[in-house]
Amino acid sequence: MRWRGRRQSSNVEDRRGQSGAPGGFGRSGRPMQIPIGRGVGGGGLSGIVILVVLFFVLRACGIDPLQILEGGSGPANPQITQDEAPGSQPSDAEAQFVSVVLAETEDVWNGIFQAEGQTYTEPRMVLFTDQVRSACGFASAASGPFYCPGDSRVYIDLGFFRELSQRFGASGDFAQAYVIAHEVGHHVQNLIGVLPEFNRQRQTMGQAEANRMSMRVELQADCFAGIWAHFTAQKGLLEDGDIEEAMNAAHQIGDDTLQRRTQGYVVPESFNHGTSEQRATWFANGLRNGRLADCDTFNNPI
Ligand SMILES: [Zn+2]
């Protein structure tokens, strides 16, 4: 990806080197994680189906669905705490890269929301080492990158990218960009009401149903990452092989591929992110035309 010299986001909080606290999620809300061999539970179908249908129908009618979903005026996410002021821009290339990717997602999603007459509330990104405190609880680097809806932040230990390359066989800068764009996709889902509904409904579901629902949420985030890649390609920022890097990353962190690698066999009922083929397919669906309407994983076969 041609990223050097491009704008860096002002929404990055560099907490590397700071100590966190004992590991384990669970204070308020659940994090949306990149799967790296441990599962996060699932959610609830019918409500999300209605919600997403409503979203697209209202939008088609020119009504402001985000406004309705957020319950009117006021800050989009009152839970955002301002205890961490934006730090100075990082001096290392790794952090600069993720900062540029985050800025590029801001440009794309600001544009998409604006085109719909909406305002995009930008997420923040926390860089950490070892462990970190979030509104979703404490997390260790071993959890992998995640998005916490409770504080609208993407959390990432940059060491994960080495793991992505070495352990998961997904190398290349655009593989990393895909991971970030996927987490930002969860933020978009938070804004349009998909995540809140998912988290509400998952509490009343059995594990198998929750896993199936989780898959639809995750595949939509993959599709949103594809939308981002579509517009990044239009800007001429992609280099040869970038799309392949992202597609390969989507493939390598598919549930089936992960399970085969970690336990040697596959348990489809436990899938909660989607198979390698599904993840790559939905990324490609978003990539093709860059349209939200192509990312309705709730009303289409996945
Ligand atoms: Zn996810």
Short mmCIF file of C-alpha atoms and ligand atoms in Angstrom, two decimals:
data_model
loop_
_atom_site.label_atom_id
_atom_site.label_comp_id
_atom_site.label_asym_id
_atom_site.label_seq_id
_atom_site.Cartn_x
_atom_site.Cartn_y
_atom_site.Cartn_z
CA MET A 1 0.00 0.00 0.00
CA ARG A 2 1.30 3.45 -0.89
CA TRP A 3 0.90 4.97 2.54
CA ARG A 4 4.03 7.01 3.23
CA GLY A 5 3.48 10.73 3.36
CA ARG A 6 -0.28 10.40 3.74
CA ARG A 7 -2.31 11.90 6.55
CA GLN A 8 -2.10 10.22 9.94
CA SER A 9 -5.17 10.03 12.11
CA SER A 10 -5.42 12.22 15.18
CA ASN A 11 -7.53 9.49 16.83
CA VAL A 12 -4.63 7.23 17.79
CA GLU A 13 -3.79 6.80 21.48
CA ASP A 14 -0.35 5.38 21.99
CA ARG A 15 -0.43 3.49 25.28
CA ARG A 16 2.48 1.23 24.46
CA GLY A 17 4.75 0.66 27.39
CA GLN A 18 2.05 1.51 29.91
CA SER A 19 1.00 -1.21 32.30
CA GLY A 20 -2.56 -2.48 32.12
CA ALA A 21 -4.13 -4.77 34.71
CA PRO A 22 -5.04 -8.46 35.08
CA GLY A 23 -6.49 -10.04 31.95
CA GLY A 24 -10.05 -11.12 31.14
CA PHE A 25 -12.95 -9.36 29.49
CA GLY A 26 -16.33 -8.81 31.02
CA ARG A 27 -17.07 -5.48 32.60
CA SER A 28 -19.47 -3.77 30.26
CA GLY A 29 -20.23 -5.07 26.82
CA ARG A 30 -18.36 -7.65 24.86
CA PRO A 31 -15.44 -6.98 22.58
CA MET A 32 -15.50 -7.95 18.92
CA GLN A 33 -12.31 -9.87 18.37
CA ILE A 34 -10.30 -11.13 15.46
CA PRO A 35 -10.46 -14.89 15.90
CA ILE A 36 -7.15 -16.40 16.80
CA GLY A 37 -8.23 -19.73 18.11
CA ARG A 38 -10.55 -18.67 20.94
CA GLY A 39 -14.17 -17.91 20.42
CA VAL A 40 -16.33 -15.02 21.48
CA GLY A 41 -20.04 -15.86 21.76
CA GLY A 42 -22.81 -15.18 19.29
CA GLY A 43 -26.04 -13.13 19.07
CA GLY A 44 -29.65 -12.86 17.91
CA LEU A 45 -31.04 -13.08 14.41
CA SER A 46 -34.53 -11.74 14.11
CA GLY A 47 -33.93 -8.34 15.65
CA ILE A 48 -30.89 -7.68 13.54
CA VAL A 49 -32.69 -8.75 10.41
CA ILE A 50 -35.44 -6.26 11.14
CA LEU A 51 -32.96 -3.59 12.07
CA VAL A 52 -30.83 -3.95 9.00
CA VAL A 53 -33.85 -4.15 6.72
CA LEU A 54 -35.19 -1.03 8.40
CA PHE A 55 -31.89 0.71 7.93
CA PHE A 56 -31.81 0.12 4.21
CA VAL A 57 -35.50 0.82 3.71
CA LEU A 58 -35.41 4.07 5.65
CA ARG A 59 -32.32 5.14 3.80
CA ALA A 60 -33.97 4.39 0.49
CA CYS A 61 -36.87 6.59 1.62
CA GLY A 62 -34.51 9.41 2.50
CA ILE A 63 -35.23 9.11 6.22
CA ASP A 64 -32.39 9.42 8.65
CA PRO A 65 -32.02 5.92 10.14
CA LEU A 66 -28.90 6.69 12.13
CA GLN A 67 -30.69 9.47 13.90
CA ILE A 68 -33.53 7.14 14.79
CA LEU A 69 -31.28 4.32 15.87
CA GLU A 70 -29.28 6.57 18.10
CA GLY A 71 -32.38 7.96 19.69
CA GLY A 72 -32.27 11.52 18.40
CA SER A 73 -29.84 14.31 18.95
CA GLY A 74 -26.97 14.38 21.37
CA PRO A 75 -23.60 12.72 21.22
CA ALA A 76 -23.60 9.49 19.23
CA ASN A 77 -21.81 7.68 22.00
CA PRO A 78 -22.02 9.30 25.41
CA GLN A 79 -19.89 6.51 26.88
CA ILE A 80 -16.78 7.79 25.16
CA THR A 81 -14.44 8.94 27.84
CA GLN A 82 -11.98 11.66 27.19
CA ASP A 83 -9.49 10.55 29.80
CA GLU A 84 -6.91 9.79 27.16
CA ALA A 85 -5.94 12.84 25.18
CA PRO A 86 -4.61 12.25 21.68
CA GLY A 87 -0.88 11.78 21.96
CA SER A 88 1.79 13.13 19.70
CA GLN A 89 2.21 11.28 16.45
CA PRO A 90 4.24 8.11 16.76
CA SER A 91 7.72 8.09 15.30
CA ASP A 92 7.99 4.41 14.37
CA ALA A 93 6.89 3.15 10.96
CA GLU A 94 4.60 0.44 12.34
CA ALA A 95 2.49 2.90 14.29
CA GLN A 96 2.58 5.47 11.51
CA PHE A 97 1.22 2.85 9.12
CA VAL A 98 -1.80 1.96 11.27
CA SER A 99 -2.38 5.66 11.85
CA VAL A 100 -2.49 6.28 8.09
CA VAL A 101 -4.82 3.31 7.57
CA LEU A 102 -7.14 4.61 10.29
CA ALA A 103 -7.12 8.05 8.63
CA GLU A 104 -8.00 6.45 5.30
CA THR A 105 -10.95 4.65 6.92
CA GLU A 106 -12.07 7.99 8.36
CA ASP A 107 -12.04 9.56 4.90
CA VAL A 108 -13.98 6.69 3.34
CA TRP A 109 -16.62 6.35 6.05
CA ASN A 110 -17.04 10.10 6.49
CA GLY A 111 -17.74 10.21 2.75
CA ILE A 112 -20.20 7.31 2.79
CA PHE A 113 -22.13 8.67 5.77
CA GLN A 114 -22.15 12.17 4.29
CA ALA A 115 -23.54 10.86 1.03
CA GLU A 116 -26.44 9.52 3.10
CA GLY A 117 -26.88 12.82 4.90
CA GLN A 118 -25.38 11.35 8.08
CA THR A 119 -22.47 12.18 10.31
CA TYR A 120 -19.80 9.59 10.92
CA THR A 121 -18.46 9.58 14.46
CA GLU A 122 -14.84 8.53 14.13
CA PRO A 123 -13.58 5.72 16.36
CA ARG A 124 -10.33 5.98 18.27
CA MET A 125 -7.52 3.47 18.11
CA VAL A 126 -5.48 2.42 21.12
CA LEU A 127 -2.01 0.96 20.60
CA PHE A 128 -0.90 -1.11 23.55
CA THR A 129 1.58 -3.72 24.65
CA ASP A 130 0.87 -6.69 26.90
CA GLN A 131 -2.45 -5.62 28.39
CA VAL A 132 -4.90 -2.79 28.31
CA ARG A 133 -7.96 -1.44 30.05
CA SER A 134 -11.09 -0.88 27.95
CA ALA A 135 -14.77 -0.33 28.64
CA CYS A 136 -15.14 -4.03 27.73
CA GLY A 137 -12.77 -5.00 30.54
CA PHE A 138 -9.08 -5.77 30.66
CA ALA A 139 -7.53 -7.47 27.70
CA SER A 140 -4.16 -9.03 27.09
CA ALA A 141 -2.23 -8.88 23.85
CA ALA A 142 -3.00 -12.59 23.43
CA SER A 143 -6.65 -11.69 22.77
CA GLY A 144 -5.71 -10.16 19.44
CA PRO A 145 -7.10 -6.89 18.07
CA PHE A 146 -10.64 -6.04 19.09
CA TYR A 147 -13.28 -3.34 18.93
CA CYS A 148 -15.04 -2.29 22.13
CA PRO A 149 -18.49 -0.81 21.46
CA GLY A 150 -18.62 0.55 25.01
CA ASP A 151 -15.93 3.14 24.31
CA SER A 152 -15.89 3.14 20.47
CA ARG A 153 -12.24 2.18 20.34
CA VAL A 154 -10.20 -0.28 18.34
CA TYR A 155 -7.48 -1.89 20.47
CA ILE A 156 -4.39 -3.35 18.90
CA ASP A 157 -1.05 -4.65 20.02
CA LEU A 158 1.20 -4.21 16.99
CA GLY A 159 2.92 -7.46 17.88
CA PHE A 160 -0.20 -9.13 16.46
CA PHE A 161 0.96 -8.26 12.96
CA ARG A 162 4.09 -10.32 13.43
CA GLU A 163 1.89 -13.17 14.63
CA LEU A 164 -0.41 -12.64 11.65
CA SER A 165 2.52 -13.04 9.33
CA GLN A 166 4.46 -15.78 11.10
CA ARG A 167 1.79 -17.90 12.76
CA PHE A 168 -1.17 -17.32 10.46
CA GLY A 169 0.70 -17.03 7.17
CA ALA A 170 -0.89 -13.67 6.34
CA SER A 171 1.94 -11.32 5.49
CA GLY A 172 2.01 -7.95 3.80
CA ASP A 173 0.95 -4.49 4.83
CA PHE A 174 -2.46 -4.81 3.25
CA ALA A 175 -3.19 -7.88 5.36
CA GLN A 176 -2.68 -5.57 8.34
CA ALA A 177 -4.82 -2.87 6.76
CA TYR A 178 -7.61 -5.42 6.31
CA VAL A 179 -7.53 -6.29 10.02
CA ILE A 180 -7.85 -2.61 10.95
CA ALA A 181 -10.58 -2.01 8.37
CA HIS A 182 -12.47 -5.04 9.75
CA GLU A 183 -12.39 -3.64 13.29
CA VAL A 184 -13.48 -0.24 12.00
CA GLY A 185 -16.28 -2.16 10.26
CA HIS A 186 -17.50 -3.19 13.71
CA HIS A 187 -17.54 0.48 14.66
CA VAL A 188 -19.73 1.21 11.64
CA GLN A 189 -22.00 -1.61 12.81
CA ASN A 190 -22.12 0.04 16.21
CA LEU A 191 -23.19 3.33 14.65
CA ILE A 192 -25.92 1.84 12.46
CA GLY A 193 -27.36 -0.18 15.34
CA VAL A 194 -26.31 -3.68 14.32
CA LEU A 195 -23.94 -4.31 17.24
CA PRO A 196 -26.23 -3.00 20.00
CA GLU A 197 -29.03 -5.23 18.73
CA PHE A 198 -26.66 -8.17 18.42
CA ASN A 199 -25.39 -7.76 21.97
CA ARG A 200 -28.91 -7.38 23.33
CA GLN A 201 -30.22 -10.49 21.60
CA ARG A 202 -27.26 -12.76 22.19
CA GLN A 203 -28.11 -12.84 25.89
CA THR A 204 -31.26 -14.84 25.22
CA MET A 205 -29.81 -17.25 22.68
CA GLY A 206 -28.30 -20.67 22.89
CA GLN A 207 -24.67 -21.01 21.91
CA ALA A 208 -25.25 -22.54 18.49
CA GLU A 209 -27.72 -19.86 17.45
CA ALA A 210 -25.46 -17.18 18.87
CA ASN A 211 -22.56 -18.50 16.84
CA ARG A 212 -24.59 -18.40 13.63
CA MET A 213 -25.59 -14.82 14.35
CA SER A 214 -22.03 -13.85 15.19
CA MET A 215 -20.95 -15.16 11.80
CA ARG A 216 -23.31 -12.78 10.01
CA VAL A 217 -22.02 -9.87 12.05
CA GLU A 218 -18.39 -10.80 11.35
CA LEU A 219 -18.94 -11.36 7.64
CA GLN A 220 -20.58 -7.96 7.39
CA ALA A 221 -17.49 -6.42 9.01
CA ASP A 222 -15.40 -8.22 6.38
CA CYS A 223 -17.66 -6.77 3.71
CA PHE A 224 -17.24 -3.29 5.19
CA ALA A 225 -13.47 -3.82 5.06
CA GLY A 226 -13.95 -4.63 1.38
CA ILE A 227 -15.84 -1.36 0.88
CA TRP A 228 -12.91 0.47 2.37
CA ALA A 229 -10.50 -1.38 0.07
CA HIS A 230 -12.68 -0.42 -2.91
CA PHE A 231 -12.25 3.29 -2.26
CA THR A 232 -8.60 2.89 -1.35
CA ALA A 233 -8.06 1.28 -4.74
CA GLN A 234 -9.91 4.15 -6.43
CA LYS A 235 -7.47 6.58 -4.85
CA GLY A 236 -4.61 4.67 -6.44
CA LEU A 237 -3.10 3.67 -3.12
CA LEU A 238 -2.91 -0.04 -3.82
CA GLU A 239 0.19 -1.82 -5.02
CA ASP A 240 0.33 -5.11 -6.90
CA GLY A 241 -0.55 -7.94 -4.56
CA ASP A 242 -2.36 -5.85 -1.96
CA ILE A 243 -5.81 -7.30 -2.62
CA GLU A 244 -4.32 -10.78 -2.59
CA GLU A 245 -2.76 -10.02 0.80
CA ALA A 246 -6.11 -9.02 2.24
CA MET A 247 -7.91 -11.97 0.67
CA ASN A 248 -5.25 -14.30 2.02
CA ALA A 249 -5.58 -12.79 5.49
CA ALA A 250 -9.37 -13.23 5.35
CA HIS A 251 -8.74 -16.83 4.32
CA GLN A 252 -6.12 -17.58 6.97
CA ILE A 253 -8.32 -16.42 9.84
CA GLY A 254 -11.42 -18.29 8.70
CA ASP A 255 -12.83 -20.53 11.42
CA ASP A 256 -12.22 -23.75 9.52
CA THR A 257 -8.62 -22.93 8.66
CA LEU A 258 -7.92 -21.79 12.22
CA GLN A 259 -9.44 -24.87 13.77
CA ARG A 260 -7.56 -27.15 11.43
CA ARG A 261 -4.35 -25.42 12.44
CA THR A 262 -4.97 -25.25 16.19
CA GLN A 263 -6.80 -28.51 16.89
CA GLY A 264 -6.41 -30.51 13.72
CA TYR A 265 -10.14 -30.90 13.04
CA VAL A 266 -13.15 -28.73 12.29
CA VAL A 267 -16.34 -28.22 14.32
CA PRO A 268 -18.74 -26.23 12.10
CA GLU A 269 -21.28 -25.62 14.91
CA SER A 270 -18.61 -23.69 16.79
CA PHE A 271 -17.85 -21.34 13.89
CA ASN A 272 -18.55 -17.75 14.84
CA HIS A 273 -16.62 -15.71 12.29
CA GLY A 274 -17.17 -17.61 9.08
CA THR A 275 -15.18 -20.06 7.02
CA SER A 276 -12.18 -18.99 4.98
CA GLU A 277 -14.26 -19.06 1.83
CA GLN A 278 -17.09 -17.01 3.39
CA ARG A 279 -14.73 -14.39 4.75
CA ALA A 280 -12.92 -13.93 1.46
CA THR A 281 -16.25 -13.90 -0.42
CA TRP A 282 -17.78 -11.16 1.73
CA PHE A 283 -14.63 -9.08 1.59
CA ALA A 284 -14.86 -9.38 -2.20
CA ASN A 285 -18.56 -8.42 -2.13
CA GLY A 286 -17.71 -5.12 -0.49
CA LEU A 287 -14.68 -4.60 -2.67
CA ARG A 288 -16.56 -5.00 -5.95
CA ASN A 289 -18.68 -1.85 -5.94
CA GLY A 290 -18.07 -0.26 -2.55
CA ARG A 291 -21.80 -0.31 -1.75
CA LEU A 292 -23.36 -0.83 1.68
CA ALA A 293 -26.28 -2.59 0.04
CA ASP A 294 -23.93 -5.41 -1.00
CA CYS A 295 -23.09 -6.09 2.64
CA ASP A 296 -26.47 -7.24 3.92
CA THR A 297 -25.36 -10.50 5.48
CA PHE A 298 -28.64 -10.73 7.40
CA ASN A 299 -31.02 -11.09 4.48
CA ASN A 300 -28.84 -13.07 2.13
CA PRO A 301 -27.41 -16.56 2.24
CA ILE A 302 -23.88 -16.41 3.58
ZN ZN B 1 -14.67 -9.10 13.97
#
